[in-house]
Amino acid sequence: MADSRTGGAAPTVLRVVLGKRLQHLRERAGVTFEQAARSLDVTHATIRRMEKAEVGLKVPYVEKLLRTYGVSDPEEIDGFVSLAREANQPGWWHRYRDVLPEWFSVFVSLESESEVIRAYEPHYVPGLLQTESYARAVLRAGMPHAPEAEIKRGVALRMERQTVLTQEANPPLLWAVIDETVLRRPLGSPDVMREQIDHLIQAIERPNVALQIMPFSAGPHPAMYGPFHLFRFPLDELPDMVCAESLVGAVYFDQRDDVSVFLEALDRMSAQAVPLVRTRAVLSALRKEI
Amino acid sequence: MSEAGFSPDQIDTTRPHPARMYDYYLGGKDNYEADRDAAERILTALPDVGVTARSNRDFMHRAVRTVVDSGVRQIIDIGTGIPTSPNTHDVARRMDPGVRVAYVDNDPIVAAYAGAKLTNSGNAGFVLADIRDPAAILDHPVTQDLIDFDEPVALVLLAVLHFVTDAEDAVGIVRSLTERLPAGSHLILSHGTADFNQSDGFGKVTKVYNEESTSSAQWRSGPEISAFFEGFELLEPGLVQLPLWRPDGPVPSGADLRRHMGYGGVGVK
């Protein structure tokens, strides 16, 4: 389980990869945390945090660690260092840090670097598929005391997040299961709901959007307690990560046996939900009832 | 009954599933703890299962390219399993974007994966049916819609028949699947075997599949596998060890070759 309450900028996926590589190199060289820490004149906690991607990777530290771990090929060192520099660049979402809590900054980072994003949403249309007016209604419902300017910024952030689905280079597959509740509970005016459903009908035409509806008639299913996302990255060595959301934050899981439980729940739900080929028909039917 | 045509209790995730175990052999992430436990025990008994799974994938690429190259534009792929990139239609459509593929599997979860990852791009469909019921596959509306039985078809049976036992009449099943295919159709087939590696690990592997997983296993010999090609003429080089079927790179030899515990072949009707 990775906790995001550690401060600092949210790790990019690249930083997570480099942290894992550092750990691998250290273990291969048979170097302990304490020995590694001594070579940098820092505490062993710093080494742990570097490997867990909880802190940025300082270039002089990286160079010295690689030598301590017996990496002597200058090309390999240069390659690693340039990746570390890249990993320290802030993502586009840092421009929204005024409205972006730390836990959600991690989420956006994972979302923008995924190959597959799977989600279960019991109450809302997934953020990546929301219209502007629907997003405004969702944010307003969640933050009744927020000034209008903050809601506006939140909506802008959400709209910018959505460009990941339409980007030309390797857009991720979004495969989401939403509960029938999402389409039945009115959010905003009937016009807002109708426009949102029209938007979904358009979005599912994209080959990288797979939206399934879990009908009331399917009865109980394994994830009824709440929403979560599962992120898969284009790098084999990176584990899948799950973000389980709550009212005030989120918990991230990356241990395989934890992640598997969510994967199994998603798989069972996807099998139980209305098959994808019928999503459009269900959306159209529900739209007529609004 | 759900809208997908099966009851929720048909979704069995308590027992290891061959499709998810195969995904694990290939280094995939779409498997659960029960699948990984069973797969790890199999890899302990027969470590080369992983090597064989990969050479089976490579054989699929070469065989599908060969068949599409010969002009076949429609494919029935039975035993789809968990999608692994590139899939049958990815390989086929690199040669001709118009190739149509009907994927078939008996597992509702595989059906869900196929919907999201395989058939979302058009020209492909999924049939939820069991290989042991050939009529259900061939008469299914999705098959009928995608496949023109007056034109040559490629029937793909990759690493699936070793999960159909003789007691279930594996040879008769293949005959029923192929008898409706017109002349010029192809059969792409691969199958696990103990012919190249007489390890007593096979006994343990069979035990794990038979006693724990959702399917029983039967490893056949070369002559037994040849019987599936009844009515077909094998293309060169015949039914051979997986890496030896029209290799497009260096071929392993000696002890390295013995690690590939499967046969592959392509026949034409």
XYZ file of C-alpha atoms in Angstrom:
559
model
C 0.000 0.000 0.000
C 1.386 3.366 -0.956
C 0.212 6.343 1.020
C 0.184 9.692 -0.672
C 0.357 11.866 2.446
C 4.091 12.243 2.125
C 4.247 15.730 0.691
C 6.262 16.906 -2.273
C 5.247 16.615 -5.875
C 3.282 13.566 -6.917
C 5.530 10.918 -8.405
C 5.329 10.390 -12.094
C 5.168 6.820 -13.238
C 8.686 7.233 -14.574
C 9.935 8.073 -11.093
C 8.290 4.900 -9.796
C 10.104 2.881 -12.473
C 13.451 4.460 -11.637
C 12.890 3.847 -7.925
C 12.248 0.187 -8.635
C 15.372 0.003 -10.805
C 17.463 1.548 -8.051
C 16.100 -1.016 -5.613
C 16.867 -3.822 -8.043
C 20.444 -2.612 -8.616
C 21.039 -2.219 -4.897
C 19.766 -5.697 -4.118
C 21.753 -7.212 -6.983
C 24.913 -5.594 -5.601
C 24.104 -6.909 -2.114
C 24.167 -3.380 -0.650
C 22.029 -2.642 2.435
C 19.992 0.554 2.951
C 22.539 1.604 5.582
C 25.541 1.097 3.287
C 23.807 2.979 0.480
C 22.916 5.797 2.892
C 26.523 6.102 4.087
C 27.762 6.602 0.518
C 25.500 9.668 0.199
C 25.864 10.821 3.794
C 22.083 10.668 4.294
C 19.817 8.540 6.470
C 18.640 5.126 5.286
C 15.091 6.518 5.206
C 16.144 8.744 2.297
C 17.232 5.707 0.276
C 13.940 3.977 1.043
C 11.986 7.039 -0.014
C 13.930 7.301 -3.268
C 13.167 3.679 -4.073
C 9.493 4.162 -3.236
C 9.343 7.281 -5.417
C 8.293 9.418 -2.477
C 10.974 12.020 -3.202
C 12.492 13.407 -6.370
C 15.744 11.857 -7.583
C 18.638 14.296 -7.178
C 21.112 13.825 -10.002
C 24.328 13.776 -7.874
C 22.702 11.198 -5.562
C 21.702 9.005 -8.482
C 25.203 9.111 -9.982
C 26.831 8.205 -6.709
C 24.368 5.414 -5.942
C 24.857 3.817 -9.340
C 28.655 3.736 -8.724
C 28.090 2.304 -5.239
C 25.979 -0.427 -6.862
C 28.812 -1.273 -9.276
C 27.393 0.380 -12.395
C 30.459 1.750 -14.187
C 29.373 2.049 -17.828
C 29.194 5.849 -18.433
C 26.481 5.372 -21.050
C 24.280 3.475 -18.609
C 24.833 6.164 -15.963
C 24.058 8.979 -18.410
C 20.914 7.197 -19.567
C 19.672 6.764 -16.013
C 20.474 10.353 -15.100
C 18.631 11.792 -18.073
C 15.584 9.702 -17.158
C 15.827 10.990 -13.585
C 15.894 14.590 -14.901
C 12.835 13.837 -17.002
C 11.049 12.265 -14.032
C 11.614 15.440 -12.028
C 9.774 17.614 -14.556
C 6.387 18.638 -13.227
C 3.378 17.235 -15.151
C 0.880 19.536 -16.852
C -1.470 19.179 -13.893
C 0.897 21.129 -11.635
C -0.660 24.251 -13.104
C -3.791 23.244 -11.206
C -2.143 22.738 -7.835
C -4.435 25.408 -6.343
C -7.391 23.029 -6.739
C -5.528 19.750 -6.771
C -5.156 17.953 -3.458
C -2.023 15.839 -3.222
C -3.880 12.522 -3.389
C -5.617 13.568 -6.554
C -2.415 14.807 -8.109
C -1.126 11.221 -7.872
C -4.329 10.036 -9.517
C -3.969 12.415 -12.455
C -0.347 11.387 -12.888
C -1.302 7.700 -13.064
C -4.219 8.418 -15.360
C -2.098 10.327 -17.833
C 0.507 7.570 -18.121
C -1.719 4.496 -18.256
C -2.212 2.026 -21.051
C -5.489 0.765 -19.596
C -7.703 2.538 -17.071
C -10.411 0.389 -15.534
C -12.990 1.838 -13.208
C -16.090 1.109 -11.217
C -18.322 4.135 -10.616
C -21.466 3.577 -8.546
C -22.637 7.202 -8.513
C -21.022 9.409 -11.134
C -20.150 9.331 -14.788
C -16.365 8.741 -14.831
C -14.484 12.055 -14.829
C -12.939 11.375 -18.225
C -16.405 11.154 -19.785
C -18.155 14.067 -18.065
C -19.539 17.080 -19.895
C -18.676 20.515 -18.573
C -22.121 21.174 -17.075
C -22.285 17.729 -15.511
C -18.792 18.189 -14.041
C -19.868 21.533 -12.571
C -22.907 19.898 -10.946
C -20.749 17.084 -9.516
C -18.142 19.459 -8.091
C -20.788 21.751 -6.642
C -22.530 18.812 -4.950
C -19.234 17.654 -3.442
C -18.049 21.103 -2.297
C -21.095 23.096 -1.190
C -18.943 25.788 0.478
C -16.443 26.346 -2.332
C -16.288 29.741 -4.057
C -17.396 29.768 -7.685
C -13.831 30.393 -8.884
C -12.654 27.149 -7.326
C -15.444 25.146 -9.000
C -14.493 26.755 -12.298
C -10.862 25.743 -11.919
C -11.913 22.218 -10.987
C -14.047 21.941 -14.119
C -11.168 23.243 -16.264
C -8.832 20.638 -14.772
C -11.339 17.880 -15.486
C -11.746 19.005 -19.098
C -7.986 19.092 -19.583
C -7.662 15.580 -18.124
C -10.002 14.299 -20.826
C -7.553 15.112 -23.631
C -5.683 11.921 -22.649
C -8.454 9.893 -24.326
C -8.259 11.772 -27.605
C -4.485 12.223 -27.846
C -3.040 10.817 -31.040
C -0.129 8.862 -29.560
C -1.286 5.741 -27.706
C -4.414 6.947 -25.957
C -5.275 4.627 -23.051
C -8.215 2.237 -23.119
C -10.833 3.416 -20.630
C -12.899 0.404 -19.567
C -15.470 1.418 -16.992
C -18.459 -0.188 -15.336
C -21.047 2.301 -14.107
C -24.047 1.485 -11.991
C -27.528 2.098 -13.366
C -27.873 4.647 -10.519
C -25.448 6.920 -12.369
C -27.935 7.361 -15.191
C -31.049 7.481 -13.020
C -30.132 9.956 -10.265
C -30.634 13.438 -11.680
C -27.588 15.681 -11.405
C -28.221 19.257 -12.416
C -31.203 19.860 -14.675
C -32.790 17.289 -17.028
C -30.976 19.128 -19.838
C -27.644 18.484 -18.130
C -28.446 14.775 -17.851
C -29.640 14.513 -21.435
C -26.556 16.276 -22.732
C -24.375 14.002 -20.602
C -25.999 10.842 -21.926
C -25.686 12.111 -25.515
C -22.024 12.705 -24.780
C -21.640 9.102 -23.561
C -23.354 7.784 -26.689
C -20.782 9.688 -28.735
C -17.820 8.697 -26.559
C -18.456 4.955 -26.809
C -17.932 5.190 -30.566
C -14.217 5.559 -29.837
C -12.422 2.199 -29.947
C -10.587 3.122 -26.738
C -13.738 3.738 -24.680
C -15.530 0.688 -23.283
C -18.447 1.614 -21.045
C -20.607 -1.031 -19.406
C -23.749 -0.512 -17.389
C -24.472 -2.597 -14.311
C -28.258 -2.833 -14.262
C -30.315 -3.009 -11.075
C -31.634 -6.304 -12.436
C -28.155 -7.877 -12.134
C -28.619 -7.903 -8.363
C -25.692 -7.706 -5.968
C -22.135 -7.537 -7.270
C -18.680 -7.599 -5.700
C -17.875 -3.865 -5.580
C -21.012 -2.294 -4.207
C -19.162 -0.580 -1.372
C -17.602 2.155 -3.480
C -15.739 3.543 -6.462
C -12.214 2.616 -7.495
C -9.835 2.788 -10.449
C -7.240 0.294 -11.661
C -4.333 1.628 -13.712
C -2.141 -0.460 -15.975
C 1.053 0.996 -17.441
C 2.781 0.261 -20.715
C 5.866 -1.026 -18.863
C 5.832 -4.701 -17.878
C 7.922 -4.167 -14.772
C 5.399 -1.758 -13.283
C 2.667 -3.318 -11.190
C -0.956 -2.352 -11.714
C -2.092 0.283 -9.233
C -5.492 0.672 -7.656
C -6.880 3.907 -6.296
C -9.820 3.450 -3.926
C -11.539 6.771 -3.429
C -13.360 8.166 -0.417
C -14.871 11.486 0.609
C -11.613 12.999 1.865
C -8.882 11.224 -0.039
C -7.807 7.970 -1.562
C -5.789 4.885 -0.770
C -3.410 3.466 -3.350
C -2.575 -0.228 -3.588
C 0.214 -1.777 -5.652
C 0.822 -5.149 -3.967
C -0.211 -7.875 -6.360
C -2.491 -9.769 -3.983
C -4.335 -6.554 -3.058
C -4.639 -5.439 -6.672
C -5.908 -8.896 -7.718
C -8.914 -8.563 -5.446
C -9.951 -5.398 -7.298
C -9.141 -6.973 -10.654
C -11.313 -9.965 -9.860
C -14.166 -7.686 -8.753
C -13.859 -5.711 -12.010
C -13.753 -8.879 -14.086
C -16.810 -10.341 -12.394
C -18.684 -7.058 -12.785
C -17.725 -6.729 -16.437
C -19.024 -10.238 -17.065
C -22.216 -9.545 -15.107
C -22.968 -6.098 -16.558
C -24.786 -5.425 -19.804
C -22.453 -6.553 -22.632
C -20.680 -3.693 -24.386
C -22.517 -4.192 -27.644
C -25.743 -3.212 -25.854
C -24.484 -0.112 -24.009
C -25.727 2.280 -26.677
C -29.246 0.792 -26.621
C -29.457 1.067 -22.827
C -28.221 4.673 -22.867
C -30.754 5.649 -25.529
C -33.603 4.001 -23.644
C -32.700 5.727 -20.366
C -32.338 9.083 -22.099
C -35.941 8.881 -23.248
C -37.084 8.501 -19.636
C -35.554 11.817 -18.524
C -29.827 -15.429 -16.670
C -27.942 -12.177 -17.356
C -28.273 -10.139 -20.532
C -25.090 -11.787 -21.810
C -26.778 -15.165 -21.828
C -25.380 -16.911 -18.773
C -26.143 -17.018 -15.083
C -23.864 -15.210 -12.599
C -22.906 -18.503 -10.949
C -21.228 -19.480 -14.226
C -18.615 -16.835 -13.399
C -16.260 -19.067 -11.450
C -13.249 -17.251 -10.070
C -12.658 -19.633 -7.180
C -10.837 -22.254 -9.240
C -7.700 -21.655 -11.311
C -8.644 -21.019 -14.934
C -6.441 -22.242 -17.831
C -6.840 -18.916 -19.676
C -5.586 -16.885 -16.704
C -2.855 -19.442 -15.945
C -1.704 -19.069 -19.563
C -1.749 -15.287 -19.122
C 0.535 -15.760 -16.104
C 2.951 -18.032 -18.066
C 3.240 -15.226 -20.610
C 4.051 -12.668 -17.916
C 0.587 -11.088 -18.015
C -1.187 -9.325 -15.160
C -4.755 -10.501 -15.771
C -4.768 -13.340 -13.266
C -5.750 -13.886 -9.636
C -4.017 -15.460 -6.690
C -5.608 -18.903 -7.296
C -4.396 -18.848 -10.910
C -0.874 -17.802 -9.911
C -0.644 -20.466 -7.186
C -1.620 -23.236 -9.592
C 0.573 -21.839 -12.390
C 3.574 -21.607 -10.041
C 3.165 -25.257 -9.059
C 3.046 -26.188 -12.730
C 6.152 -24.128 -13.482
C 7.934 -25.874 -10.613
C 7.043 -29.300 -12.039
C 7.703 -28.285 -15.658
C 9.640 -25.004 -15.846
C 9.509 -24.962 -19.645
C 5.759 -24.394 -19.749
C 6.551 -20.663 -19.926
C 8.936 -21.112 -22.872
C 6.323 -23.251 -24.626
C 3.584 -20.662 -24.073
C 5.751 -18.027 -25.737
C 6.673 -20.251 -28.676
C 2.966 -20.991 -29.094
C 2.304 -17.232 -29.433
C 5.114 -16.903 -31.969
C 3.725 -19.851 -33.937
C 0.315 -18.117 -34.036
C 1.890 -15.001 -35.569
C 3.672 -16.978 -38.310
C 0.729 -19.276 -39.029
C -1.864 -16.461 -39.229
C 0.425 -14.437 -41.511
C 0.874 -17.467 -43.765
C -2.855 -18.138 -43.997
C -3.814 -14.501 -44.634
C -1.019 -14.323 -47.201
C -2.663 -17.229 -49.036
C -5.845 -15.181 -49.373
C -8.042 -16.204 -46.412
C -9.977 -13.213 -45.078
C -12.093 -14.754 -42.288
C -11.003 -16.455 -39.103
C -12.748 -18.431 -36.354
C -10.507 -18.451 -33.282
C -11.703 -20.933 -30.642
C -10.246 -20.718 -27.152
C -9.534 -17.000 -27.363
C -8.405 -16.680 -23.756
C -7.308 -13.431 -22.107
C -6.226 -10.997 -24.835
C -2.456 -10.757 -25.293
C -1.146 -8.167 -27.700
C -0.827 -8.705 -30.609
C -3.985 -10.769 -30.998
C -5.110 -12.813 -33.964
C -6.856 -9.875 -35.638
C -3.922 -7.515 -34.961
C -1.624 -9.916 -36.806
C -4.118 -10.532 -39.630
C -5.076 -6.887 -40.110
C -1.507 -5.746 -40.445
C -1.693 -7.616 -43.764
C -5.278 -6.725 -44.673
C -7.489 -4.454 -42.543
C -10.578 -6.178 -43.939
C -9.959 -9.550 -42.230
C -12.960 -10.616 -40.106
C -12.525 -12.588 -36.885
C -15.020 -14.520 -34.763
C -13.538 -15.161 -31.333
C -14.986 -18.045 -29.321
C -14.521 -18.932 -25.671
C -16.631 -20.571 -22.989
C -15.694 -18.204 -20.167
C -17.905 -15.161 -19.376
C -14.903 -13.183 -18.143
C -13.025 -13.832 -21.387
C -16.202 -12.609 -23.110
C -15.983 -9.325 -21.199
C -12.296 -8.878 -22.109
C -13.038 -9.641 -25.745
C -15.747 -6.975 -25.749
C -13.445 -4.282 -24.378
C -10.186 -5.215 -26.074
C -10.843 -7.250 -29.219
C -14.184 -6.580 -30.829
C -14.488 -2.865 -30.054
C -12.667 -1.983 -33.270
C -15.226 -3.559 -35.614
C -14.967 -6.487 -38.059
C -14.708 -8.854 -35.130
C -17.212 -10.497 -32.837
C -17.342 -12.776 -29.862
C -19.247 -16.001 -29.369
C -19.756 -17.306 -25.840
C -19.800 -21.051 -26.479
C -17.922 -24.223 -25.668
C -15.721 -26.011 -28.207
C -17.485 -29.203 -27.132
C -20.645 -27.872 -28.799
C -19.576 -27.210 -32.438
C -23.107 -26.511 -33.690
C -23.581 -23.771 -31.077
C -20.429 -22.093 -32.416
C -21.131 -22.449 -36.132
C -24.848 -21.573 -35.941
C -24.400 -18.629 -33.563
C -25.742 -15.376 -35.054
C -22.376 -13.635 -34.527
C -20.575 -16.384 -36.465
C -23.221 -16.388 -39.162
C -22.991 -12.615 -39.439
C -19.192 -12.461 -39.716
C -18.319 -15.636 -41.579
C -19.334 -16.492 -45.140
C -19.263 -20.299 -45.282
C -18.998 -20.192 -49.078
C -15.544 -18.625 -48.796
C -12.401 -20.190 -47.254
C -12.187 -19.886 -43.484
C -9.205 -20.237 -41.162
C -10.111 -22.254 -38.086
C -7.675 -21.491 -35.266
C -7.330 -24.057 -32.455
C -4.305 -22.901 -30.491
C -3.387 -24.726 -27.300
C -7.026 -25.580 -26.721
C -7.447 -29.245 -27.750
C -5.251 -30.485 -24.905
C -8.120 -29.351 -22.706
C -10.555 -31.610 -24.556
C -10.133 -35.272 -23.651
C -10.671 -38.358 -25.794
C -13.616 -39.208 -23.536
C -15.174 -35.953 -24.786
C -14.440 -37.059 -28.370
C -11.881 -34.428 -29.316
C -11.410 -35.867 -32.828
C -15.169 -35.931 -33.472
C -15.463 -32.306 -32.270
C -12.792 -31.128 -34.707
C -14.470 -33.107 -37.501
C -17.809 -31.381 -36.766
C -16.110 -27.986 -36.785
C -14.292 -28.554 -40.057
C -16.838 -30.489 -42.127
C -18.841 -27.335 -42.875
C -15.794 -25.382 -44.048
C -15.410 -25.061 -47.812
C -12.389 -26.194 -49.840
C -9.425 -23.844 -49.453
C -10.129 -23.443 -45.726
C -7.230 -23.756 -43.291
C -6.791 -25.375 -39.898
C -4.191 -23.749 -37.631
C -3.558 -26.021 -34.679
C -1.135 -26.260 -31.772
C -1.119 -28.775 -28.956
C 0.945 -29.615 -25.857
C 2.901 -32.859 -25.903
C 5.314 -34.977 -23.887
C 7.026 -36.242 -27.048
C 10.078 -34.008 -26.749
C 10.611 -33.989 -23.021
C 9.859 -37.153 -21.042
C 9.747 -35.355 -17.712
C 7.675 -36.935 -14.951
C 6.564 -33.343 -14.380
C 3.768 -33.982 -16.876
C 2.047 -36.218 -14.334
C 2.036 -33.408 -11.756
C 0.895 -30.843 -14.321
C -2.017 -33.007 -15.425
C -2.953 -33.550 -11.784
C -3.090 -29.791 -11.094
C -5.292 -29.150 -14.146
C -7.567 -32.133 -13.579
C -8.077 -31.766 -9.862
C -8.085 -27.993 -9.438
C -8.706 -26.041 -12.620
C -11.875 -25.649 -14.636
C -10.592 -27.978 -17.424
C -8.951 -31.414 -17.610
C -5.792 -31.818 -19.656
C -4.582 -34.505 -22.039
C -1.140 -34.281 -23.664
C -1.127 -36.131 -26.988
C 1.605 -37.635 -29.157
C 2.444 -36.512 -32.704
C 0.386 -39.269 -34.397
C -2.604 -38.567 -32.116
C -2.474 -34.859 -32.985
C -2.150 -35.660 -36.708
C -5.575 -37.307 -36.489
C -7.142 -33.845 -36.023
C -6.064 -32.960 -39.585
C -8.370 -35.539 -41.165
C -9.560 -34.095 -44.486
C -6.724 -31.540 -44.553
C -3.389 -31.580 -46.312
C -0.586 -30.359 -44.060
C 1.411 -27.435 -45.413
C 5.211 -27.743 -45.320
C 6.909 -28.572 -42.987
C 3.992 -30.612 -41.585
C 3.155 -31.092 -37.929
C 6.378 -30.117 -36.158
C 7.724 -28.792 -32.905
C 6.511 -25.188 -32.510
C 9.759 -23.289 -33.236
C 10.393 -25.410 -36.344
C 7.236 -24.350 -38.174
C 8.463 -21.898 -40.850
C 10.816 -20.059 -38.473
C 11.553 -16.418 -39.264
C 14.748 -16.310 -37.209
C 17.360 -18.563 -35.631
C 15.993 -21.898 -34.388
C 16.955 -23.400 -30.996
C 18.703 -26.753 -31.067
C 19.562 -29.648 -28.772
C 18.565 -29.173 -25.133
C 17.167 -25.715 -25.920
C 14.792 -27.123 -28.502
C 13.554 -29.790 -26.091
C 12.153 -27.005 -23.898
C 9.409 -26.293 -26.475
C 6.788 -28.879 -25.527
C 4.253 -28.352 -28.262
C 3.405 -29.228 -31.845
C 2.142 -26.801 -34.451
C 0.790 -27.353 -37.918
C -1.339 -25.760 -40.627
C -3.528 -27.802 -42.981
C -5.498 -26.831 -46.074
C -8.785 -28.441 -47.085
